[in-house]
Amino acid sequence: MKTDPETFILANTEIMAPPHVAEVRLHLASEAHGLWLKTEEELEEIGLPPPFWAFAWAGGQGLSRHLLDHPDLVAGKRVLDFASGSGLVAIAAMKAGAASVLAVDIDPWAETAVRLNAVLNGVKVSFASADIIGAARAADIYLAGDVFYDRGFAERLIPWFAALAAKGAEILVGDPGRAYCPRERMEKLATYQVPVTRALEDSEVKSTTVWRFS
């Protein structure tokens, strides 16, 4: 890497609680840092992939809120947080009493973000930097916040989620109305009104639904 991830994250984020999950503190990019507004060329110059880990996305906030309000969903279970980003959902699952949580993300910067954020919240979260789509069941419950934003990605996820569910895994999804969310395949559990950063979304509040994939 051209830039040390930990040094960069500490210098370009602030410790904040996501608006809908006050129990969790994260190293997040404030609007003052303008991290999301950097061009692809600027990001490439410092060796930084798009910094999804620097923001608390609506799907993750809604899913985290639901876990903290309904800890029985994860208590005592082996949990996998898919496309973990900042680790928000993984941390919420640990706070809700999960036996263990594995955060998975293909972005190598997410590993540092998850580690720093887990320490900040006094929880232990394991991490794997791998593309696990299609892998055999490895947890009791899979968590996925805001993953249906791209058609191609959704087309890969849906059959994998279906295969995991067929093997007895529970899959919970937090989604703020993304175009490729397979609502016909899921059961609605709850809906939350989640404040978001206007620089990233088309509104200041996103109606976010927590679904159980079936």
mmCIF file of C-alpha atoms in Angstrom:
data_model
loop_
_atom_site.group_PDB
_atom_site.id
_atom_site.type_symbol
_atom_site.label_atom_id
_atom_site.label_comp_id
_atom_site.label_asym_id
_atom_site.label_seq_id
_atom_site.Cartn_x
_atom_site.Cartn_y
_atom_site.Cartn_z
ATOM 1 C CA MET A 1 0.000 0.000 0.000
ATOM 2 C CA LYS A 2 1.216 3.505 -0.827
ATOM 3 C CA THR A 3 -0.240 4.893 2.390
ATOM 4 C CA ASP A 4 -0.386 3.333 5.854
ATOM 5 C CA PRO A 5 -4.102 2.658 6.469
ATOM 6 C CA GLU A 6 -4.040 3.226 10.233
ATOM 7 C CA THR A 7 -2.193 6.531 9.949
ATOM 8 C CA PHE A 8 -4.550 7.709 7.204
ATOM 9 C CA ILE A 9 -7.737 6.635 9.009
ATOM 10 C CA LEU A 10 -6.738 8.326 12.261
ATOM 11 C CA ALA A 11 -5.811 11.539 10.421
ATOM 12 C CA ASN A 12 -8.898 11.714 8.179
ATOM 13 C CA THR A 13 -11.735 10.640 10.458
ATOM 14 C CA GLU A 14 -13.364 11.690 13.702
ATOM 15 C CA ILE A 15 -14.790 9.492 16.452
ATOM 16 C CA MET A 16 -18.554 9.728 16.112
ATOM 17 C CA ALA A 17 -21.682 7.750 16.922
ATOM 18 C CA PRO A 18 -23.873 7.021 13.872
ATOM 19 C CA PRO A 19 -27.151 8.965 14.261
ATOM 20 C CA HIS A 20 -29.318 5.841 14.562
ATOM 21 C CA VAL A 21 -26.906 3.758 16.658
ATOM 22 C CA ALA A 22 -25.816 5.912 19.580
ATOM 23 C CA GLU A 23 -24.380 2.898 21.450
ATOM 24 C CA VAL A 24 -21.561 2.476 18.921
ATOM 25 C CA ARG A 25 -18.652 4.835 18.221
ATOM 26 C CA LEU A 26 -16.734 4.687 14.955
ATOM 27 C CA HIS A 27 -13.882 6.388 13.151
ATOM 28 C CA LEU A 28 -15.959 8.125 10.454
ATOM 29 C CA ALA A 29 -15.265 10.769 7.844
ATOM 30 C CA SER A 30 -17.061 13.976 8.708
ATOM 31 C CA GLU A 31 -18.264 16.256 5.945
ATOM 32 C CA ALA A 32 -15.447 18.584 6.965
ATOM 33 C CA HIS A 33 -12.855 16.061 5.773
ATOM 34 C CA GLY A 34 -14.448 15.743 2.320
ATOM 35 C CA LEU A 35 -13.084 12.203 1.996
ATOM 36 C CA TRP A 36 -15.928 11.058 -0.243
ATOM 37 C CA LEU A 37 -15.480 14.086 -2.508
ATOM 38 C CA LYS A 38 -11.942 13.139 -3.505
ATOM 39 C CA THR A 39 -11.648 12.216 -7.177
ATOM 40 C CA GLU A 40 -10.644 8.745 -8.347
ATOM 41 C CA GLU A 41 -7.269 10.197 -9.343
ATOM 42 C CA GLU A 42 -6.715 11.616 -5.850
ATOM 43 C CA LEU A 43 -7.679 8.300 -4.257
ATOM 44 C CA GLU A 44 -5.410 6.367 -6.634
ATOM 45 C CA GLU A 45 -2.516 8.685 -5.807
ATOM 46 C CA ILE A 46 -2.673 7.700 -2.139
ATOM 47 C CA GLY A 47 -3.530 4.066 -2.942
ATOM 48 C CA LEU A 48 -7.007 4.245 -1.431
ATOM 49 C CA PRO A 49 -9.988 2.286 -2.806
ATOM 50 C CA PRO A 50 -13.392 4.050 -2.488
ATOM 51 C CA PRO A 51 -13.651 4.512 1.310
ATOM 52 C CA PHE A 52 -16.909 2.709 2.059
ATOM 53 C CA TRP A 53 -15.492 1.956 5.547
ATOM 54 C CA ALA A 54 -15.503 5.692 6.411
ATOM 55 C CA PHE A 55 -19.304 6.051 6.488
ATOM 56 C CA ALA A 56 -22.215 4.549 8.421
ATOM 57 C CA TRP A 57 -24.509 3.611 5.543
ATOM 58 C CA ALA A 58 -28.268 3.538 6.095
ATOM 59 C CA GLY A 59 -28.634 -0.216 5.604
ATOM 60 C CA GLY A 60 -25.993 -0.931 8.221
ATOM 61 C CA GLN A 61 -27.464 1.571 10.673
ATOM 62 C CA GLY A 62 -30.950 0.067 10.369
ATOM 63 C CA LEU A 63 -29.670 -3.478 10.741
ATOM 64 C CA SER A 64 -27.488 -2.525 13.724
ATOM 65 C CA ARG A 65 -30.411 -0.784 15.430
ATOM 66 C CA HIS A 66 -32.535 -3.900 14.957
ATOM 67 C CA LEU A 67 -29.896 -6.196 16.445
ATOM 68 C CA LEU A 68 -29.417 -3.994 19.509
ATOM 69 C CA ASP A 69 -33.190 -3.780 20.026
ATOM 70 C CA HIS A 70 -33.665 -7.538 19.434
ATOM 71 C CA PRO A 71 -30.502 -9.175 20.837
ATOM 72 C CA ASP A 72 -32.143 -12.621 20.809
ATOM 73 C CA LEU A 73 -31.502 -12.687 17.049
ATOM 74 C CA VAL A 74 -27.746 -13.096 17.549
ATOM 75 C CA ALA A 75 -27.216 -13.938 21.237
ATOM 76 C CA GLY A 76 -24.911 -16.932 21.608
ATOM 77 C CA LYS A 77 -24.619 -17.416 17.837
ATOM 78 C CA ARG A 78 -21.745 -17.499 15.360
ATOM 79 C CA VAL A 79 -22.238 -14.445 13.184
ATOM 80 C CA LEU A 80 -20.768 -13.409 9.823
ATOM 81 C CA ASP A 81 -21.031 -9.759 8.792
ATOM 82 C CA PHE A 82 -20.757 -9.665 4.998
ATOM 83 C CA ALA A 83 -19.300 -6.565 3.243
ATOM 84 C CA SER A 84 -18.568 -5.189 6.696
ATOM 85 C CA GLY A 85 -17.062 -1.815 5.778
ATOM 86 C CA SER A 86 -16.565 0.090 9.033
ATOM 87 C CA GLY A 87 -17.594 -2.953 11.080
ATOM 88 C CA LEU A 88 -20.695 -1.204 12.455
ATOM 89 C CA VAL A 89 -22.997 -4.219 12.098
ATOM 90 C CA ALA A 90 -20.341 -6.618 13.392
ATOM 91 C CA ILE A 91 -19.794 -4.463 16.476
ATOM 92 C CA ALA A 92 -23.546 -4.175 17.086
ATOM 93 C CA ALA A 93 -23.839 -7.973 16.886
ATOM 94 C CA MET A 94 -21.110 -8.399 19.512
ATOM 95 C CA LYS A 95 -22.754 -5.807 21.756
ATOM 96 C CA ALA A 96 -26.018 -7.748 21.343
ATOM 97 C CA GLY A 97 -24.362 -10.901 22.710
ATOM 98 C CA ALA A 98 -23.117 -12.868 19.699
ATOM 99 C CA ALA A 99 -20.742 -15.706 20.578
ATOM 100 C CA SER A 100 -18.387 -14.607 17.811
ATOM 101 C CA VAL A 101 -18.416 -12.342 14.773
ATOM 102 C CA LEU A 102 -16.395 -12.614 11.598
ATOM 103 C CA ALA A 103 -16.365 -9.403 9.545
ATOM 104 C CA VAL A 104 -15.698 -10.023 5.846
ATOM 105 C CA ASP A 105 -14.775 -7.409 3.244
ATOM 106 C CA ILE A 106 -12.681 -7.490 0.071
ATOM 107 C CA ASP A 107 -11.304 -3.986 0.764
ATOM 108 C CA PRO A 108 -7.975 -4.376 2.602
ATOM 109 C CA TRP A 109 -8.500 -0.951 4.236
ATOM 110 C CA ALA A 110 -11.635 -2.281 5.919
ATOM 111 C CA GLU A 111 -9.508 -4.653 8.000
ATOM 112 C CA THR A 112 -7.800 -1.699 9.697
ATOM 113 C CA ALA A 113 -11.078 0.219 10.056
ATOM 114 C CA VAL A 114 -12.825 -2.769 11.667
ATOM 115 C CA ARG A 115 -9.902 -3.377 14.028
ATOM 116 C CA LEU A 116 -9.743 0.263 15.157
ATOM 117 C CA ASN A 117 -13.520 0.456 15.579
ATOM 118 C CA ALA A 118 -13.746 -2.821 17.496
ATOM 119 C CA VAL A 119 -11.081 -1.593 19.940
ATOM 120 C CA LEU A 120 -12.954 1.686 20.308
ATOM 121 C CA ASN A 121 -16.049 -0.271 21.402
ATOM 122 C CA GLY A 122 -14.294 -2.834 23.569
ATOM 123 C CA VAL A 123 -15.373 -5.863 21.527
ATOM 124 C CA LYS A 124 -13.492 -8.582 19.646
ATOM 125 C CA VAL A 125 -14.257 -8.949 15.939
ATOM 126 C CA SER A 126 -12.345 -11.298 13.633
ATOM 127 C CA PHE A 127 -11.718 -10.256 10.027
ATOM 128 C CA ALA A 128 -11.302 -11.980 6.666
ATOM 129 C CA SER A 129 -10.324 -10.148 3.490
ATOM 130 C CA ALA A 130 -11.799 -12.483 0.874
ATOM 131 C CA ASP A 131 -14.536 -12.858 -1.706
ATOM 132 C CA ILE A 132 -16.667 -15.494 0.027
ATOM 133 C CA ILE A 133 -19.673 -15.392 -2.308
ATOM 134 C CA GLY A 134 -20.513 -19.010 -3.059
ATOM 135 C CA ALA A 135 -18.670 -20.380 -0.024
ATOM 136 C CA ALA A 136 -20.274 -23.061 2.143
ATOM 137 C CA ARG A 137 -22.145 -22.121 5.301
ATOM 138 C CA ALA A 138 -19.721 -21.047 8.033
ATOM 139 C CA ALA A 139 -21.981 -19.266 10.550
ATOM 140 C CA ASP A 140 -25.381 -19.488 12.215
ATOM 141 C CA ILE A 141 -26.460 -16.080 10.977
ATOM 142 C CA TYR A 142 -25.295 -13.850 8.121
ATOM 143 C CA LEU A 143 -25.729 -10.075 8.272
ATOM 144 C CA ALA A 144 -25.655 -7.868 5.181
ATOM 145 C CA GLY A 145 -26.106 -4.101 5.353
ATOM 146 C CA ASP A 146 -26.712 -2.202 2.107
ATOM 147 C CA VAL A 147 -25.463 -4.788 -0.398
ATOM 148 C CA PHE A 148 -28.039 -4.577 -3.219
ATOM 149 C CA TYR A 149 -26.787 -1.378 -4.844
ATOM 150 C CA ASP A 150 -25.503 -3.020 -8.058
ATOM 151 C CA ARG A 151 -27.284 -5.403 -10.452
ATOM 152 C CA GLY A 152 -24.283 -7.650 -11.091
ATOM 153 C CA PHE A 153 -23.458 -7.914 -7.401
ATOM 154 C CA ALA A 154 -27.084 -8.701 -6.528
ATOM 155 C CA GLU A 155 -27.181 -11.439 -9.172
ATOM 156 C CA ARG A 156 -24.198 -13.093 -7.463
ATOM 157 C CA LEU A 157 -25.555 -12.645 -3.935
ATOM 158 C CA ILE A 158 -29.108 -13.937 -4.331
ATOM 159 C CA PRO A 159 -28.310 -17.574 -5.260
ATOM 160 C CA TRP A 160 -25.628 -17.705 -2.551
ATOM 161 C CA PHE A 161 -28.010 -16.385 0.086
ATOM 162 C CA ALA A 162 -30.604 -18.917 -1.098
ATOM 163 C CA ALA A 163 -28.083 -21.765 -0.781
ATOM 164 C CA LEU A 164 -27.080 -20.641 2.720
ATOM 165 C CA ALA A 165 -30.718 -20.420 3.803
ATOM 166 C CA ALA A 166 -31.344 -23.922 2.410
ATOM 167 C CA LYS A 167 -28.538 -25.160 4.675
ATOM 168 C CA GLY A 168 -30.190 -23.629 7.728
ATOM 169 C CA ALA A 169 -28.410 -20.269 7.995
ATOM 170 C CA GLU A 170 -30.424 -17.194 8.882
ATOM 171 C CA ILE A 171 -29.752 -14.156 6.688
ATOM 172 C CA LEU A 172 -30.713 -10.645 7.777
ATOM 173 C CA VAL A 173 -30.448 -7.743 5.338
ATOM 174 C CA GLY A 174 -30.599 -3.998 5.987
ATOM 175 C CA ASP A 175 -31.671 -2.134 2.854
ATOM 176 C CA PRO A 176 -32.609 1.540 2.270
ATOM 177 C CA GLY A 177 -34.626 0.931 -0.885
ATOM 178 C CA ARG A 178 -31.826 0.022 -3.282
ATOM 179 C CA ALA A 179 -32.996 -0.851 -6.790
ATOM 180 C CA TYR A 180 -31.801 -4.458 -6.832
ATOM 181 C CA CYS A 181 -33.052 -5.598 -3.433
ATOM 182 C CA PRO A 182 -35.024 -8.863 -3.968
ATOM 183 C CA ARG A 183 -37.980 -7.919 -1.771
ATOM 184 C CA GLU A 184 -40.071 -10.779 -3.168
ATOM 185 C CA ARG A 185 -37.579 -13.240 -1.642
ATOM 186 C CA MET A 186 -37.678 -11.730 1.846
ATOM 187 C CA GLU A 187 -39.801 -11.207 4.952
ATOM 188 C CA LYS A 188 -39.998 -7.681 6.365
ATOM 189 C CA LEU A 189 -39.014 -7.449 10.042
ATOM 190 C CA ALA A 190 -38.908 -3.683 10.695
ATOM 191 C CA THR A 191 -38.510 -0.278 9.051
ATOM 192 C CA TYR A 192 -36.463 2.618 10.420
ATOM 193 C CA GLN A 193 -36.042 6.251 9.400
ATOM 194 C CA VAL A 194 -32.265 6.661 9.302
ATOM 195 C CA PRO A 195 -30.478 10.048 9.105
ATOM 196 C CA VAL A 196 -27.724 9.957 6.476
ATOM 197 C CA THR A 197 -25.052 12.174 4.955
ATOM 198 C CA ARG A 198 -26.552 14.169 2.120
ATOM 199 C CA ALA A 199 -23.236 14.067 0.234
ATOM 200 C CA LEU A 200 -23.744 10.305 -0.163
ATOM 201 C CA GLU A 201 -27.495 9.965 -0.601
ATOM 202 C CA ASP A 202 -30.376 11.719 -2.335
ATOM 203 C CA SER A 203 -32.045 12.738 0.932
ATOM 204 C CA GLU A 204 -31.217 13.467 4.569
ATOM 205 C CA VAL A 205 -33.282 10.525 5.862
ATOM 206 C CA LYS A 206 -33.517 7.059 4.282
ATOM 207 C CA SER A 207 -36.384 4.695 5.048
ATOM 208 C CA THR A 208 -34.473 1.508 5.798
ATOM 209 C CA THR A 209 -35.991 -1.957 6.084
ATOM 210 C CA VAL A 210 -34.582 -4.979 7.864
ATOM 211 C CA TRP A 211 -35.446 -8.150 5.977
ATOM 212 C CA ARG A 212 -35.069 -11.883 6.599
ATOM 213 C CA PHE A 213 -34.012 -13.684 3.425
ATOM 214 C CA SER A 214 -36.024 -16.831 2.740
#
